[in-house]
Structure formats: structure tokens, C-alpha cells
Amino acid sequence: NAGVTQTPKFQVLKTGQSMTLQCAQDMNHNSMYWYRQDPGMGLRLIYYSASEGTTDKGEVPNGYNVSRLNKREFSLRLESAAPSQTSVYFCASSASRGSNYGYTFGSGTRLTVV
Amino acid sequence: KQEVTQIPAALSVPEGENLVLNCSFTDSAIYNLQWFRQDPGKGLTSLLLIQSSQREQTSGRLNASLDKSSGRSTLYIAASQPGDSATYLCAVSQRRGSTLGRLYFGRGTQLTVWP
């Protein structure tokens, strides 16, 4: 099925460990996004990539890095995980950054940092 | 900065009722407004997308309206069912400036429909 695929679905990290969350879309979308969802805070934008080869910070970029590997793939890296990064992470894509098309979301990665 | 508010935060109703969920936003410079459904522990499923030039969209028992000038949208659910129980999220796609295309979310309405 066409859509946005995220891996892994669940992860437990120790404080200070690093990891990369993977995201891939097969809809030929130009723009991709990483959000985190926390209770009482709603969804907040971490980073986005308007097109292949570009990335920009969102509302809460501290502690994260991203890579737009190609048009399909957009990864999120935690270099030194902290308990405050315990969250559910969602990847999304859209046809273009400024467009009349909606967003498609992946199923999420549930990350716990202990 | 765009702010999106959803009212009520939670709603519990018996099966069969017609429901209205409300969403308001502060900046009318939007490309579109999207309603999502999120089941517990799951991702976001898009329900309806309304372009800024449109007034409403319908899908089955769902009808969403948009009044861009007043910064309001409503999601109407007809003849609610227990399977409609979920959190409903409203999001707007920003049209202006450095936040072009960014999606701003409300905090959602948690709906429970009991038999």
C-alpha cells in the first residue's frame, strides 16, 4: 500500500545512546516532515525538508539532526538521547511545501529514553 | 504565530447522536484545513481536506465546513457509532512567510461513543 513507512515502531534507549529513526514514502512527494507528539502538547514540528537536498528547523529542533537521503527517505537522528526526548515521533509527507494537497502520516515510532 | 484551538477537549455521547466538533485558527492565510482521526497508540488517518477556497467537504457520515474569514471549522458526525471513538485532530497548512506549508495542529477532541 502506498504511504509513509516508519521504522522502528518501538524503541527503548538509555540516556546518552544514539539512534536514527527511518522514514520512507512512495508517493513521489517533494516535502517531508518530522513531528513529535507529547501528552498535553499536541504535535510539534521538529524538522522538515521542503525538497530533496534541503532541510530546515521547525519548532523544537534541539537535540535532533536530520538527513534527506533522497526523495523517498528522510531520517531523524538523536545523537545523545535524553529522557525529555521520550515521545511518539511521526513522519509525514506532502506533494510540496506550499500546496493545496494534504499531508500523509506514518504510523509513528514510540521512543522511551530511560 | 498560527494557533489552532479545538473545543471541546473531550466528548462522551450515546450511540446515535449527531455531533459537532469545533476548530478555530488565528491566521486566515492558509492553504487548507485537514481533519485527522487518531486511535489510541496509532498514527493519524486523514478524514477530510478542505481547500481554502472551499466551504465544505463530505465523506460518508462526516461533513466538515470551513469559514476562513472567521477562522473556524466544524466537523459534523452524523449518527455516531462506538467505532467513531477516537481523538479528532484539526490542522491548518500555513500560507505565508517562513512558515509556508507548515502544518499547525490543535490538541484534539477525544470522542467516546458508548452503546
PDB file of C-alpha atoms in Angstrom:
ATOM      1  CA  ASN A   1       0.000   0.000   0.000  1.00  0.00           C
ATOM      2  CA  ALA A   2       1.221   3.481  -0.865  1.00  0.00           C
ATOM      3  CA  GLY A   3       2.072   5.681   2.049  1.00  0.00           C
ATOM      4  CA  VAL A   4       4.656   6.616   4.663  1.00  0.00           C
ATOM      5  CA  THR A   5       6.627   3.869   6.394  1.00  0.00           C
ATOM      6  CA  GLN A   6       8.460   4.410   9.672  1.00  0.00           C
ATOM      7  CA  THR A   7      10.922   2.139  11.427  1.00  0.00           C
ATOM      8  CA  PRO A   8      11.239   1.064  14.150  1.00  0.00           C
ATOM      9  CA  LYS A   9       7.769   1.102  15.689  1.00  0.00           C
ATOM     10  CA  PHE A  10       9.056   0.908  19.265  1.00  0.00           C
ATOM     11  CA  GLN A  11      12.434   1.655  20.838  1.00  0.00           C
ATOM     12  CA  VAL A  12      13.861   1.930  24.328  1.00  0.00           C
ATOM     13  CA  LEU A  13      17.141   3.809  24.735  1.00  0.00           C
ATOM     14  CA  LYS A  14      19.374   4.563  27.653  1.00  0.00           C
ATOM     15  CA  THR A  15      20.312   8.186  28.296  1.00  0.00           C
ATOM     16  CA  GLY A  16      23.230   9.142  26.095  1.00  0.00           C
ATOM     17  CA  GLN A  17      22.677   6.491  23.453  1.00  0.00           C
ATOM     18  CA  SER A  18      22.158   7.441  19.843  1.00  0.00           C
ATOM     19  CA  MET A  19      19.740   6.179  17.247  1.00  0.00           C
ATOM     20  CA  THR A  20      18.243   7.009  13.871  1.00  0.00           C
ATOM     21  CA  LEU A  21      14.560   6.903  13.047  1.00  0.00           C
ATOM     22  CA  GLN A  22      13.884   5.982   9.453  1.00  0.00           C
ATOM     23  CA  CYS A  23      11.100   7.243   7.208  1.00  0.00           C
ATOM     24  CA  ALA A  24      10.294   6.461   3.587  1.00  0.00           C
ATOM     25  CA  GLN A  25       7.419   7.487   1.313  1.00  0.00           C
ATOM     26  CA  ASP A  26       6.421   6.069  -2.045  1.00  0.00           C
ATOM     27  CA  MET A  27       4.051   8.792  -3.227  1.00  0.00           C
ATOM     28  CA  ASN A  28       6.680  10.845  -5.064  1.00  0.00           C
ATOM     29  CA  HIS A  29       6.157  13.688  -2.593  1.00  0.00           C
ATOM     30  CA  ASN A  30       8.660  16.512  -2.504  1.00  0.00           C
ATOM     31  CA  SER A  31       8.247  17.600   1.123  1.00  0.00           C
ATOM     32  CA  MET A  32       8.785  15.544   4.254  1.00  0.00           C
ATOM     33  CA  TYR A  33       8.426  16.340   7.960  1.00  0.00           C
ATOM     34  CA  TRP A  34       9.213  15.030  11.423  1.00  0.00           C
ATOM     35  CA  TYR A  35       6.806  15.717  14.308  1.00  0.00           C
ATOM     36  CA  ARG A  36       6.770  14.684  17.925  1.00  0.00           C
ATOM     37  CA  GLN A  37       3.595  14.166  19.907  1.00  0.00           C
ATOM     38  CA  ASP A  38       3.503  14.595  23.670  1.00  0.00           C
ATOM     39  CA  PRO A  39       0.524  14.465  26.049  1.00  0.00           C
ATOM     40  CA  GLY A  40      -0.978  17.917  26.500  1.00  0.00           C
ATOM     41  CA  MET A  41       1.349  19.458  23.894  1.00  0.00           C
ATOM     42  CA  GLY A  42      -0.127  18.264  20.646  1.00  0.00           C
ATOM     43  CA  LEU A  43       2.045  17.662  17.598  1.00  0.00           C
ATOM     44  CA  ARG A  44       5.108  19.858  17.180  1.00  0.00           C
ATOM     45  CA  LEU A  45       7.329  20.149  14.129  1.00  0.00           C
ATOM     46  CA  ILE A  46      10.951  19.115  14.674  1.00  0.00           C
ATOM     47  CA  TYR A  47      12.451  19.446  11.191  1.00  0.00           C
ATOM     48  CA  TYR A  48      11.233  19.480   7.647  1.00  0.00           C
ATOM     49  CA  SER A  49      12.593  19.075   4.157  1.00  0.00           C
ATOM     50  CA  ALA A  50      10.826  21.163   1.529  1.00  0.00           C
ATOM     51  CA  SER A  51      12.563  19.287  -1.277  1.00  0.00           C
ATOM     52  CA  GLU A  52      15.410  16.862  -1.843  1.00  0.00           C
ATOM     53  CA  GLY A  53      18.661  18.406  -0.690  1.00  0.00           C
ATOM     54  CA  THR A  54      17.143  20.932   1.731  1.00  0.00           C
ATOM     55  CA  THR A  55      16.299  20.756   5.427  1.00  0.00           C
ATOM     56  CA  ASP A  56      15.052  23.378   7.879  1.00  0.00           C
ATOM     57  CA  LYS A  57      14.364  23.633  11.578  1.00  0.00           C
ATOM     58  CA  GLY A  58      10.869  23.539  12.973  1.00  0.00           C
ATOM     59  CA  GLU A  59       9.596  24.495  16.424  1.00  0.00           C
ATOM     60  CA  VAL A  60      11.622  22.041  18.538  1.00  0.00           C
ATOM     61  CA  PRO A  61      14.869  21.088  16.706  1.00  0.00           C
ATOM     62  CA  ASN A  62      17.278  20.991  19.657  1.00  0.00           C
ATOM     63  CA  GLY A  63      18.839  17.581  20.222  1.00  0.00           C
ATOM     64  CA  TYR A  64      17.992  16.296  16.744  1.00  0.00           C
ATOM     65  CA  ASN A  65      19.566  16.118  13.309  1.00  0.00           C
ATOM     66  CA  VAL A  66      18.020  15.088  10.010  1.00  0.00           C
ATOM     67  CA  SER A  67      19.127  13.811   6.644  1.00  0.00           C
ATOM     68  CA  ARG A  68      17.175  13.875   3.410  1.00  0.00           C
ATOM     69  CA  LEU A  69      18.871  10.865   1.869  1.00  0.00           C
ATOM     70  CA  ASN A  70      16.951  11.048  -1.398  1.00  0.00           C
ATOM     71  CA  LYS A  71      13.467  11.990  -2.495  1.00  0.00           C
ATOM     72  CA  ARG A  72      11.928   8.994  -0.738  1.00  0.00           C
ATOM     73  CA  GLU A  73      13.789   8.926   2.568  1.00  0.00           C
ATOM     74  CA  PHE A  74      14.077  11.357   5.483  1.00  0.00           C
ATOM     75  CA  SER A  75      15.788  10.228   8.676  1.00  0.00           C
ATOM     76  CA  LEU A  76      15.835  11.724  12.181  1.00  0.00           C
ATOM     77  CA  ARG A  77      18.865  11.196  14.415  1.00  0.00           C
ATOM     78  CA  LEU A  78      19.190  11.554  18.163  1.00  0.00           C
ATOM     79  CA  GLU A  79      22.908  11.883  18.879  1.00  0.00           C
ATOM     80  CA  SER A  80      22.702  11.659  22.683  1.00  0.00           C
ATOM     81  CA  ALA A  81      19.234  10.703  23.841  1.00  0.00           C
ATOM     82  CA  ALA A  82      17.713  12.408  26.884  1.00  0.00           C
ATOM     83  CA  PRO A  83      14.600  11.478  28.908  1.00  0.00           C
ATOM     84  CA  SER A  84      12.934  14.650  27.575  1.00  0.00           C
ATOM     85  CA  GLN A  85      13.004  13.041  24.138  1.00  0.00           C
ATOM     86  CA  THR A  86      10.631  10.312  25.239  1.00  0.00           C
ATOM     87  CA  SER A  87       7.771  10.818  22.818  1.00  0.00           C
ATOM     88  CA  VAL A  88       5.920   9.468  19.833  1.00  0.00           C
ATOM     89  CA  TYR A  89       7.567  10.521  16.581  1.00  0.00           C
ATOM     90  CA  PHE A  90       5.654  10.864  13.345  1.00  0.00           C
ATOM     91  CA  CYS A  91       6.981  11.290   9.856  1.00  0.00           C
ATOM     92  CA  ALA A  92       4.765  12.920   7.224  1.00  0.00           C
ATOM     93  CA  SER A  93       4.943  13.916   3.584  1.00  0.00           C
ATOM     94  CA  SER A  94       3.129  16.252   1.220  1.00  0.00           C
ATOM     95  CA  ALA A  95       3.290  16.945  -2.506  1.00  0.00           C
ATOM     96  CA  SER A  96       5.104  20.204  -1.906  1.00  0.00           C
ATOM     97  CA  ARG A  97       5.763  22.678   0.877  1.00  0.00           C
ATOM     98  CA  GLY A  98       3.221  25.185  -0.255  1.00  0.00           C
ATOM     99  CA  SER A  99       0.449  23.300  -1.911  1.00  0.00           C
ATOM    100  CA  ASN A 100      -3.211  22.537  -1.837  1.00  0.00           C
ATOM    101  CA  TYR A 101      -2.551  18.897  -1.097  1.00  0.00           C
ATOM    102  CA  GLY A 102      -2.828  17.410   2.327  1.00  0.00           C
ATOM    103  CA  TYR A 103      -0.340  15.559   4.452  1.00  0.00           C
ATOM    104  CA  THR A 104       0.071  11.790   4.816  1.00  0.00           C
ATOM    105  CA  PHE A 105       1.407  10.469   8.115  1.00  0.00           C
ATOM    106  CA  GLY A 106       3.266   7.337   9.079  1.00  0.00           C
ATOM    107  CA  SER A 107       2.158   5.116  11.956  1.00  0.00           C
ATOM    108  CA  GLY A 108       4.718   6.508  14.387  1.00  0.00           C
ATOM    109  CA  THR A 109       7.719   5.443  16.455  1.00  0.00           C
ATOM    110  CA  ARG A 110       7.220   5.186  20.194  1.00  0.00           C
ATOM    111  CA  LEU A 111      10.508   6.089  21.850  1.00  0.00           C
ATOM    112  CA  THR A 112      11.287   5.755  25.552  1.00  0.00           C
ATOM    113  CA  VAL A 113      14.542   7.114  26.964  1.00  0.00           C
ATOM    114  CA  VAL A 114      15.426   5.795  30.429  1.00  0.00           C
TER     115      VAL A 114
ATOM    116  CA  LYS B   1       2.206  32.602  15.032  1.00  0.00           C
ATOM    117  CA  GLN B   2      -0.719  30.441  13.972  1.00  0.00           C
ATOM    118  CA  GLU B   3      -2.663  28.986  16.871  1.00  0.00           C
ATOM    119  CA  VAL B   4      -5.254  26.259  16.497  1.00  0.00           C
ATOM    120  CA  THR B   5      -7.823  25.570  19.206  1.00  0.00           C
ATOM    121  CA  GLN B   6     -10.242  22.671  19.427  1.00  0.00           C
ATOM    122  CA  ILE B   7     -13.366  22.611  21.543  1.00  0.00           C
ATOM    123  CA  PRO B   8     -14.406  20.548  23.393  1.00  0.00           C
ATOM    124  CA  ALA B   9     -11.303  18.738  24.604  1.00  0.00           C
ATOM    125  CA  ALA B  10     -13.389  15.654  25.366  1.00  0.00           C
ATOM    126  CA  LEU B  11     -16.858  14.469  24.487  1.00  0.00           C
ATOM    127  CA  SER B  12     -18.808  11.414  25.633  1.00  0.00           C
ATOM    128  CA  VAL B  13     -22.137  10.605  23.974  1.00  0.00           C
ATOM    129  CA  PRO B  14     -24.524   7.675  23.478  1.00  0.00           C
ATOM    130  CA  GLU B  15     -24.633   5.913  20.173  1.00  0.00           C
ATOM    131  CA  GLY B  16     -26.805   7.516  17.510  1.00  0.00           C
ATOM    132  CA  GLU B  17     -26.253  11.152  18.390  1.00  0.00           C
ATOM    133  CA  ASN B  18     -25.220  13.749  15.844  1.00  0.00           C
ATOM    134  CA  LEU B  19     -22.033  15.525  16.896  1.00  0.00           C
ATOM    135  CA  VAL B  20     -20.247  18.782  16.182  1.00  0.00           C
ATOM    136  CA  LEU B  21     -16.545  19.245  16.843  1.00  0.00           C
ATOM    137  CA  ASN B  22     -15.136  22.741  16.646  1.00  0.00           C
ATOM    138  CA  CYS B  23     -11.797  24.088  15.451  1.00  0.00           C
ATOM    139  CA  SER B  24     -10.626  27.696  15.337  1.00  0.00           C
ATOM    140  CA  PHE B  25      -7.429  29.258  13.997  1.00  0.00           C
ATOM    141  CA  THR B  26      -5.929  32.721  14.347  1.00  0.00           C
ATOM    142  CA  ASP B  27      -4.353  33.345  10.913  1.00  0.00           C
ATOM    143  CA  SER B  28      -6.632  33.046   7.885  1.00  0.00           C
ATOM    144  CA  ALA B  29      -3.684  32.794   5.448  1.00  0.00           C
ATOM    145  CA  ILE B  30      -3.983  29.048   4.955  1.00  0.00           C
ATOM    146  CA  TYR B  31      -3.753  26.640   2.026  1.00  0.00           C
ATOM    147  CA  ASN B  32      -6.145  24.168   3.525  1.00  0.00           C
ATOM    148  CA  LEU B  33      -7.538  22.624   6.690  1.00  0.00           C
ATOM    149  CA  GLN B  34      -7.345  18.920   7.369  1.00  0.00           C
ATOM    150  CA  TRP B  35      -9.224  16.777   9.870  1.00  0.00           C
ATOM    151  CA  PHE B  36      -7.482  13.662  11.171  1.00  0.00           C
ATOM    152  CA  ARG B  37      -8.521  10.750  13.307  1.00  0.00           C
ATOM    153  CA  GLN B  38      -6.128   9.124  15.762  1.00  0.00           C
ATOM    154  CA  ASP B  39      -6.908   5.856  17.529  1.00  0.00           C
ATOM    155  CA  PRO B  40      -5.081   5.109  20.815  1.00  0.00           C
ATOM    156  CA  GLY B  41      -1.481   4.146  20.163  1.00  0.00           C
ATOM    157  CA  LYS B  42      -1.879   4.599  16.418  1.00  0.00           C
ATOM    158  CA  GLY B  43      -0.964   7.079  13.723  1.00  0.00           C
ATOM    159  CA  LEU B  44      -3.008   9.821  12.096  1.00  0.00           C
ATOM    160  CA  THR B  45      -5.600   8.989   9.469  1.00  0.00           C
ATOM    161  CA  SER B  46      -6.762  11.791   7.210  1.00  0.00           C
ATOM    162  CA  LEU B  47     -10.546  12.170   7.184  1.00  0.00           C
ATOM    163  CA  LEU B  48     -11.254  15.306   5.185  1.00  0.00           C
ATOM    164  CA  LEU B  49      -9.250  18.020   3.457  1.00  0.00           C
ATOM    165  CA  ILE B  50     -10.870  21.394   2.745  1.00  0.00           C
ATOM    166  CA  GLN B  51      -9.097  23.817   0.428  1.00  0.00           C
ATOM    167  CA  SER B  52      -9.085  27.475   1.446  1.00  0.00           C
ATOM    168  CA  SER B  53     -11.445  28.285  -1.445  1.00  0.00           C
ATOM    169  CA  GLN B  54     -13.976  25.644  -0.413  1.00  0.00           C
ATOM    170  CA  ARG B  55     -16.782  25.853   2.130  1.00  0.00           C
ATOM    171  CA  GLU B  56     -17.262  22.185   2.951  1.00  0.00           C
ATOM    172  CA  GLN B  57     -16.340  18.600   2.248  1.00  0.00           C
ATOM    173  CA  THR B  58     -18.293  15.411   2.857  1.00  0.00           C
ATOM    174  CA  SER B  59     -17.315  11.796   3.263  1.00  0.00           C
ATOM    175  CA  GLY B  60     -19.963   9.328   4.343  1.00  0.00           C
ATOM    176  CA  ARG B  61     -21.306  10.367   7.739  1.00  0.00           C
ATOM    177  CA  LEU B  62     -18.700  13.123   8.060  1.00  0.00           C
ATOM    178  CA  ASN B  63     -19.122  16.698   6.939  1.00  0.00           C
ATOM    179  CA  ALA B  64     -16.550  19.415   7.504  1.00  0.00           C
ATOM    180  CA  SER B  65     -17.136  23.106   6.932  1.00  0.00           C
ATOM    181  CA  LEU B  66     -14.685  25.982   6.685  1.00  0.00           C
ATOM    182  CA  ASP B  67     -15.229  29.693   7.274  1.00  0.00           C
ATOM    183  CA  LYS B  68     -11.788  31.086   6.544  1.00  0.00           C
ATOM    184  CA  SER B  69     -12.661  34.721   7.225  1.00  0.00           C
ATOM    185  CA  SER B  70     -13.764  33.953  10.776  1.00  0.00           C
ATOM    186  CA  GLY B  71     -11.083  31.314  11.333  1.00  0.00           C
ATOM    187  CA  ARG B  72     -13.448  28.447  12.080  1.00  0.00           C
ATOM    188  CA  SER B  73     -14.132  24.898  11.008  1.00  0.00           C
ATOM    189  CA  THR B  74     -16.599  22.324  12.239  1.00  0.00           C
ATOM    190  CA  LEU B  75     -16.626  18.557  11.842  1.00  0.00           C
ATOM    191  CA  TYR B  76     -20.128  17.118  11.867  1.00  0.00           C
ATOM    192  CA  ILE B  77     -20.537  13.398  12.582  1.00  0.00           C
ATOM    193  CA  ALA B  78     -23.974  12.006  11.840  1.00  0.00           C
ATOM    194  CA  ALA B  79     -25.488   9.041  13.676  1.00  0.00           C
ATOM    195  CA  SER B  80     -22.417   8.366  15.804  1.00  0.00           C
ATOM    196  CA  GLN B  81     -21.246   4.790  16.434  1.00  0.00           C
ATOM    197  CA  PRO B  82     -18.931   3.217  19.036  1.00  0.00           C
ATOM    198  CA  GLY B  83     -16.401   2.734  16.237  1.00  0.00           C
ATOM    199  CA  ASP B  84     -16.152   6.526  15.933  1.00  0.00           C
ATOM    200  CA  SER B  85     -14.447   6.667  19.338  1.00  0.00           C
ATOM    201  CA  ALA B  86     -11.033   8.251  18.788  1.00  0.00           C
ATOM    202  CA  THR B  87      -9.227  11.563  19.039  1.00  0.00           C
ATOM    203  CA  TYR B  88     -10.012  14.014  16.255  1.00  0.00           C
ATOM    204  CA  LEU B  89      -7.336  16.497  15.264  1.00  0.00           C
ATOM    205  CA  CYS B  90      -7.695  19.655  13.226  1.00  0.00           C
ATOM    206  CA  ALA B  91      -4.684  21.067  11.349  1.00  0.00           C
ATOM    207  CA  VAL B  92      -4.128  24.053   9.055  1.00  0.00           C
ATOM    208  CA  SER B  93      -1.449  24.447   6.404  1.00  0.00           C
ATOM    209  CA  GLN B  94       0.148  27.870   6.625  1.00  0.00           C
ATOM    210  CA  ARG B  95       0.242  30.024   3.512  1.00  0.00           C
ATOM    211  CA  ARG B  96       2.523  32.888   4.406  1.00  0.00           C
ATOM    212  CA  GLY B  97       6.171  33.674   5.019  1.00  0.00           C
ATOM    213  CA  SER B  98       8.840  31.488   6.532  1.00  0.00           C
ATOM    214  CA  THR B  99       6.209  29.065   7.830  1.00  0.00           C
ATOM    215  CA  LEU B 100       4.938  28.369   4.304  1.00  0.00           C
ATOM    216  CA  GLY B 101       3.345  24.942   4.125  1.00  0.00           C
ATOM    217  CA  ARG B 102       3.859  24.198   7.816  1.00  0.00           C
ATOM    218  CA  LEU B 103       1.042  22.261   9.441  1.00  0.00           C
ATOM    219  CA  TYR B 104      -0.287  23.604  12.749  1.00  0.00           C
ATOM    220  CA  PHE B 105      -2.319  21.263  14.927  1.00  0.00           C
ATOM    221  CA  GLY B 106      -4.942  21.684  17.576  1.00  0.00           C
ATOM    222  CA  ARG B 107      -4.698  19.484  20.658  1.00  0.00           C
ATOM    223  CA  GLY B 108      -7.661  17.391  19.608  1.00  0.00           C
ATOM    224  CA  THR B 109     -11.096  16.350  20.782  1.00  0.00           C
ATOM    225  CA  GLN B 110     -11.236  12.955  22.474  1.00  0.00           C
ATOM    226  CA  LEU B 111     -14.545  11.362  21.491  1.00  0.00           C
ATOM    227  CA  THR B 112     -16.162   8.414  23.248  1.00  0.00           C
ATOM    228  CA  VAL B 113     -19.362   6.930  21.839  1.00  0.00           C
ATOM    229  CA  TRP B 114     -20.947   4.373  24.123  1.00  0.00           C
ATOM    230  CA  PRO B 115     -23.503   1.726  23.111  1.00  0.00           C
TER     231      PRO B 115
END
